[in-house]
Amino acid sequence: MRTLLSLAFSVAILATAPLAMADADLEKGQQVYTMFCSTCHGATGDGQGPVGKVLQPPPRDFTAGDFKYGGSDQDIFQVISDGAASKGGSPLMAPWGAVIPEPDRWAIVKYILSLKK
Ligand code: HEC
C-alpha cells in the first residue's frame, strides 16, 4: 500500500514537473535559497557556507552540478522536499516539504540548476 501510494505520488510529481519548472520564478528561488539553504550550501552555492564547511558528508556544491541522488528536476525536488535521509543520505539535509511551499521548492530547483558553472 505504501509503495503504491509513493508510486502514485511520484507519477503525480512527474506529470506536473515540466509545468512547475516552467512557471518557477528564478528570483524567488534565489530569495528562498538565501534564507534557508545558504548557511550550509554557501551564498554562491559552492557548499562552503559557515555551517556547511564543517559537515561530513559535505553539502552539495551546486556550482559543480554533480548530484548524488540524481540530477533531474524531479530528483532534486524530491531531496529538497523529503530530505537526503529519504535516499539513504545525511539527515543534516533536512526535509523542507512542510516548511517551504511547493512552488517555492520548484523555484529553488531552477535556481540551483542555474548555479552550475
Ligand atoms: C544544515 C545544513 C544544510 C542546509 C541548511 C541545507 N542543506 Fe542541502 N545538503 C546538506 C548536506 C550535508 C547534503 C549532503 C547529503 C548527503 O550527501 O547525503 C545536502 C545535499 C543537498 C542536495 C544534493 C542532493 C544530491 O542528489 O546530491 C540538494 C539538492 C540540497 N542539499 C538542497 C538544499 C536546499 C534547497 C536547501 C534549502 C532549502 C538545503 N539543501 C539546505 C546540508 C544542508
PDB file of C-alpha atoms and ligand atoms in Angstrom:
ATOM      1  CA  MET A   1       0.000   0.000   0.000  1.00  0.00           C
ATOM      2  CA  ARG A   2       2.769   2.358   0.971  1.00  0.00           C
ATOM      3  CA  THR A   3       4.653   1.546  -2.233  1.00  0.00           C
ATOM      4  CA  LEU A   4       1.516   2.106  -4.225  1.00  0.00           C
ATOM      5  CA  LEU A   5       0.973   5.469  -2.582  1.00  0.00           C
ATOM      6  CA  SER A   6       4.523   6.626  -3.145  1.00  0.00           C
ATOM      7  CA  LEU A   7       4.286   5.404  -6.735  1.00  0.00           C
ATOM      8  CA  ALA A   8       1.122   7.433  -7.263  1.00  0.00           C
ATOM      9  CA  PHE A   9       2.871  10.386  -5.654  1.00  0.00           C
ATOM     10  CA  SER A  10       5.896  10.047  -7.963  1.00  0.00           C
ATOM     11  CA  VAL A  11       3.667   9.829 -11.011  1.00  0.00           C
ATOM     12  CA  ALA A  12       1.838  12.963  -9.884  1.00  0.00           C
ATOM     13  CA  ILE A  13       5.159  14.770  -9.482  1.00  0.00           C
ATOM     14  CA  LEU A  14       6.403  13.565 -12.862  1.00  0.00           C
ATOM     15  CA  ALA A  15       3.209  14.748 -14.510  1.00  0.00           C
ATOM     16  CA  THR A  16       3.370  18.254 -13.027  1.00  0.00           C
ATOM     17  CA  ALA A  17       7.137  18.772 -13.087  1.00  0.00           C
ATOM     18  CA  PRO A  18       7.609  20.386 -16.519  1.00  0.00           C
ATOM     19  CA  LEU A  19       4.800  22.837 -15.860  1.00  0.00           C
ATOM     20  CA  ALA A  20       6.028  23.619 -12.356  1.00  0.00           C
ATOM     21  CA  MET A  21       9.561  24.267 -13.607  1.00  0.00           C
ATOM     22  CA  ALA A  22       8.365  26.424 -16.488  1.00  0.00           C
ATOM     23  CA  ASP A  23       6.398  28.581 -14.054  1.00  0.00           C
ATOM     24  CA  ALA A  24       9.138  28.671 -11.429  1.00  0.00           C
ATOM     25  CA  ASP A  25      10.454  32.099 -10.597  1.00  0.00           C
ATOM     26  CA  LEU A  26      14.254  32.256 -10.554  1.00  0.00           C
ATOM     27  CA  GLU A  27      14.392  35.396  -8.405  1.00  0.00           C
ATOM     28  CA  LYS A  28      12.032  33.855  -5.854  1.00  0.00           C
ATOM     29  CA  GLY A  29      14.238  30.761  -5.871  1.00  0.00           C
ATOM     30  CA  GLN A  30      17.272  32.866  -5.030  1.00  0.00           C
ATOM     31  CA  GLN A  31      15.433  34.608  -2.169  1.00  0.00           C
ATOM     32  CA  VAL A  32      14.231  31.381  -0.583  1.00  0.00           C
ATOM     33  CA  TYR A  33      17.617  29.711  -1.121  1.00  0.00           C
ATOM     34  CA  THR A  34      19.399  32.609   0.596  1.00  0.00           C
ATOM     35  CA  MET A  35      17.016  32.376   3.533  1.00  0.00           C
ATOM     36  CA  PHE A  36      17.061  28.600   4.158  1.00  0.00           C
ATOM     37  CA  CYS A  37      19.971  26.998   2.335  1.00  0.00           C
ATOM     38  CA  SER A  38      22.969  29.324   2.141  1.00  0.00           C
ATOM     39  CA  THR A  39      24.252  28.703   5.703  1.00  0.00           C
ATOM     40  CA  CYS A  40      25.217  25.230   4.521  1.00  0.00           C
ATOM     41  CA  HIS A  41      25.355  25.377   0.711  1.00  0.00           C
ATOM     42  CA  GLY A  42      27.036  28.817   0.608  1.00  0.00           C
ATOM     43  CA  ALA A  43      25.915  32.204  -0.710  1.00  0.00           C
ATOM     44  CA  THR A  44      27.239  31.279  -4.172  1.00  0.00           C
ATOM     45  CA  GLY A  45      26.166  27.610  -3.944  1.00  0.00           C
ATOM     46  CA  ASP A  46      29.717  26.280  -3.626  1.00  0.00           C
ATOM     47  CA  GLY A  47      28.940  24.262  -0.480  1.00  0.00           C
ATOM     48  CA  GLN A  48      31.183  26.480   1.676  1.00  0.00           C
ATOM     49  CA  GLY A  49      28.585  28.128   3.903  1.00  0.00           C
ATOM     50  CA  PRO A  50      29.638  28.853   7.530  1.00  0.00           C
ATOM     51  CA  VAL A  51      27.879  25.705   8.761  1.00  0.00           C
ATOM     52  CA  GLY A  52      28.331  23.669   5.590  1.00  0.00           C
ATOM     53  CA  LYS A  53      32.111  23.697   5.575  1.00  0.00           C
ATOM     54  CA  VAL A  54      32.333  21.648   8.779  1.00  0.00           C
ATOM     55  CA  LEU A  55      29.782  19.000   7.782  1.00  0.00           C
ATOM     56  CA  GLN A  56      30.584  15.416   6.833  1.00  0.00           C
ATOM     57  CA  PRO A  57      29.366  14.419   4.291  1.00  0.00           C
ATOM     58  CA  PRO A  58      29.620  17.967   2.912  1.00  0.00           C
ATOM     59  CA  PRO A  59      26.619  19.768   1.459  1.00  0.00           C
ATOM     60  CA  ARG A  60      26.479  19.606  -2.308  1.00  0.00           C
ATOM     61  CA  ASP A  61      28.486  22.140  -4.328  1.00  0.00           C
ATOM     62  CA  PHE A  62      25.897  23.378  -6.818  1.00  0.00           C
ATOM     63  CA  THR A  63      28.497  25.153  -8.968  1.00  0.00           C
ATOM     64  CA  ALA A  64      29.830  21.673  -9.880  1.00  0.00           C
ATOM     65  CA  GLY A  65      26.340  20.495 -10.890  1.00  0.00           C
ATOM     66  CA  ASP A  66      27.107  16.968  -9.693  1.00  0.00           C
ATOM     67  CA  PHE A  67      24.302  15.255  -7.759  1.00  0.00           C
ATOM     68  CA  LYS A  68      24.488  12.111  -5.663  1.00  0.00           C
ATOM     69  CA  TYR A  69      20.790  11.198  -5.725  1.00  0.00           C
ATOM     70  CA  GLY A  70      20.049  12.011  -9.370  1.00  0.00           C
ATOM     71  CA  GLY A  71      20.288  15.292 -11.254  1.00  0.00           C
ATOM     72  CA  SER A  72      16.849  15.559 -12.859  1.00  0.00           C
ATOM     73  CA  ASP A  73      14.424  18.303 -11.813  1.00  0.00           C
ATOM     74  CA  GLN A  74      12.300  15.678 -10.037  1.00  0.00           C
ATOM     75  CA  ASP A  75      15.264  14.096  -8.230  1.00  0.00           C
ATOM     76  CA  ILE A  76      16.401  17.434  -6.841  1.00  0.00           C
ATOM     77  CA  PHE A  77      12.859  18.437  -5.943  1.00  0.00           C
ATOM     78  CA  GLN A  78      12.422  15.182  -4.020  1.00  0.00           C
ATOM     79  CA  VAL A  79      15.629  15.549  -2.000  1.00  0.00           C
ATOM     80  CA  ILE A  80      14.602  19.089  -1.057  1.00  0.00           C
ATOM     81  CA  SER A  81      11.060  18.007  -0.169  1.00  0.00           C
ATOM     82  CA  ASP A  82      11.784  14.712   1.621  1.00  0.00           C
ATOM     83  CA  GLY A  83      15.381  15.181   2.827  1.00  0.00           C
ATOM     84  CA  ALA A  84      18.548  13.296   1.901  1.00  0.00           C
ATOM     85  CA  ALA A  85      17.790  10.650   4.560  1.00  0.00           C
ATOM     86  CA  SER A  86      14.865   9.546   2.367  1.00  0.00           C
ATOM     87  CA  LYS A  87      17.546   8.469  -0.168  1.00  0.00           C
ATOM     88  CA  GLY A  88      19.763   6.876   2.486  1.00  0.00           C
ATOM     89  CA  GLY A  89      21.844  10.060   2.829  1.00  0.00           C
ATOM     90  CA  SER A  90      22.627  12.555   5.578  1.00  0.00           C
ATOM     91  CA  PRO A  91      19.783  13.644   7.898  1.00  0.00           C
ATOM     92  CA  LEU A  92      21.526  17.047   8.062  1.00  0.00           C
ATOM     93  CA  MET A  93      19.979  17.717   4.669  1.00  0.00           C
ATOM     94  CA  ALA A  94      16.528  18.093   6.191  1.00  0.00           C
ATOM     95  CA  PRO A  95      13.132  17.599   4.549  1.00  0.00           C
ATOM     96  CA  TRP A  96      11.771  21.043   3.621  1.00  0.00           C
ATOM     97  CA  GLY A  97       8.402  19.920   2.264  1.00  0.00           C
ATOM     98  CA  ALA A  98       6.494  21.107   5.334  1.00  0.00           C
ATOM     99  CA  VAL A  99       8.410  24.402   5.559  1.00  0.00           C
ATOM    100  CA  ILE A 100       8.703  25.739   2.013  1.00  0.00           C
ATOM    101  CA  PRO A 101       5.604  25.850  -0.248  1.00  0.00           C
ATOM    102  CA  GLU A 102       5.759  23.670  -3.372  1.00  0.00           C
ATOM    103  CA  PRO A 103       6.041  26.488  -5.970  1.00  0.00           C
ATOM    104  CA  ASP A 104       8.951  27.932  -3.988  1.00  0.00           C
ATOM    105  CA  ARG A 105      10.649  24.500  -3.907  1.00  0.00           C
ATOM    106  CA  TRP A 106      10.425  24.356  -7.726  1.00  0.00           C
ATOM    107  CA  ALA A 107      11.833  27.889  -7.853  1.00  0.00           C
ATOM    108  CA  ILE A 108      14.809  26.709  -5.755  1.00  0.00           C
ATOM    109  CA  VAL A 109      15.373  23.768  -8.126  1.00  0.00           C
ATOM    110  CA  LYS A 110      15.519  26.194 -11.031  1.00  0.00           C
ATOM    111  CA  TYR A 111      17.879  28.479  -9.109  1.00  0.00           C
ATOM    112  CA  ILE A 112      20.186  25.611  -8.040  1.00  0.00           C
ATOM    113  CA  LEU A 113      20.455  24.384 -11.639  1.00  0.00           C
ATOM    114  CA  SER A 114      21.343  27.933 -12.741  1.00  0.00           C
ATOM    115  CA  LEU A 115      24.398  27.918 -10.419  1.00  0.00           C
ATOM    116  CA  LYS A 116      26.342  25.346 -12.433  1.00  0.00           C
ATOM    117  CA  LYS A 117      29.497  26.892 -13.853  1.00  0.00           C
TER     118      LYS A 117
HETATM  119  C1  HEC B   1      22.248  22.087   7.879  1.00  0.00           C
HETATM  120  C2  HEC B   1      22.910  22.179   6.589  1.00  0.00           C
HETATM  121  C3  HEC B   1      22.055  22.162   5.330  1.00  0.00           C
HETATM  122  C4  HEC B   1      21.035  23.042   4.987  1.00  0.00           C
HETATM  123  C5  HEC B   1      20.515  24.216   5.788  1.00  0.00           C
HETATM  124  C6  HEC B   1      20.592  22.625   3.682  1.00  0.00           C
HETATM  125  N1  HEC B   1      21.307  21.548   3.236  1.00  0.00           N
HETATM  126 FE1  HEC B   1      21.133  20.647   1.427  1.00  0.00          FE
HETATM  127  N2  HEC B   1      22.578  19.319   1.942  1.00  0.00           N
HETATM  128  C7  HEC B   1      23.241  19.293   3.154  1.00  0.00           C
HETATM  129  C8  HEC B   1      24.103  18.127   3.201  1.00  0.00           C
HETATM  130  C9  HEC B   1      25.007  17.743   4.369  1.00  0.00           C
HETATM  131  C10 HEC B   1      23.944  17.467   1.974  1.00  0.00           C
HETATM  132  C11 HEC B   1      24.621  16.147   1.537  1.00  0.00           C
HETATM  133  C12 HEC B   1      23.704  14.992   1.855  1.00  0.00           C
HETATM  134  C13 HEC B   1      24.308  13.657   1.529  1.00  0.00           C
HETATM  135  O1  HEC B   1      25.361  13.582   0.881  1.00  0.00           O
HETATM  136  O2  HEC B   1      23.700  12.649   1.907  1.00  0.00           O
HETATM  137  C14 HEC B   1      22.990  18.247   1.201  1.00  0.00           C
HETATM  138  C15 HEC B   1      22.588  17.918  -0.073  1.00  0.00           C
HETATM  139  C16 HEC B   1      21.704  18.655  -0.820  1.00  0.00           C
HETATM  140  C17 HEC B   1      21.336  18.375  -2.181  1.00  0.00           C
HETATM  141  C18 HEC B   1      22.010  17.337  -3.049  1.00  0.00           C
HETATM  142  C19 HEC B   1      21.286  16.098  -3.351  1.00  0.00           C
HETATM  143  C20 HEC B   1      22.113  15.237  -4.311  1.00  0.00           C
HETATM  144  O3  HEC B   1      21.485  14.455  -5.034  1.00  0.00           O
HETATM  145  O4  HEC B   1      23.329  15.325  -4.366  1.00  0.00           O
HETATM  146  C21 HEC B   1      20.417  19.309  -2.559  1.00  0.00           C
HETATM  147  C22 HEC B   1      19.734  19.437  -3.909  1.00  0.00           C
HETATM  148  C23 HEC B   1      20.203  20.179  -1.432  1.00  0.00           C
HETATM  149  N3  HEC B   1      21.002  19.751  -0.388  1.00  0.00           N
HETATM  150  C24 HEC B   1      19.366  21.260  -1.430  1.00  0.00           C
HETATM  151  C25 HEC B   1      19.152  22.085  -0.319  1.00  0.00           C
HETATM  152  C26 HEC B   1      18.213  23.167  -0.311  1.00  0.00           C
HETATM  153  C27 HEC B   1      17.383  23.621  -1.484  1.00  0.00           C
HETATM  154  C28 HEC B   1      18.253  23.715   0.937  1.00  0.00           C
HETATM  155  C29 HEC B   1      17.431  24.849   1.482  1.00  0.00           C
HETATM  156  C30 HEC B   1      16.001  24.721   1.357  1.00  0.00           C
HETATM  157  C31 HEC B   1      19.238  22.973   1.695  1.00  0.00           C
HETATM  158  N4  HEC B   1      19.750  21.990   0.897  1.00  0.00           N
HETATM  159  C32 HEC B   1      19.581  23.253   2.990  1.00  0.00           C
HETATM  160  C33 HEC B   1      23.126  20.211   4.163  1.00  0.00           C
HETATM  161  C34 HEC B   1      22.203  21.242   4.221  1.00  0.00           C
END
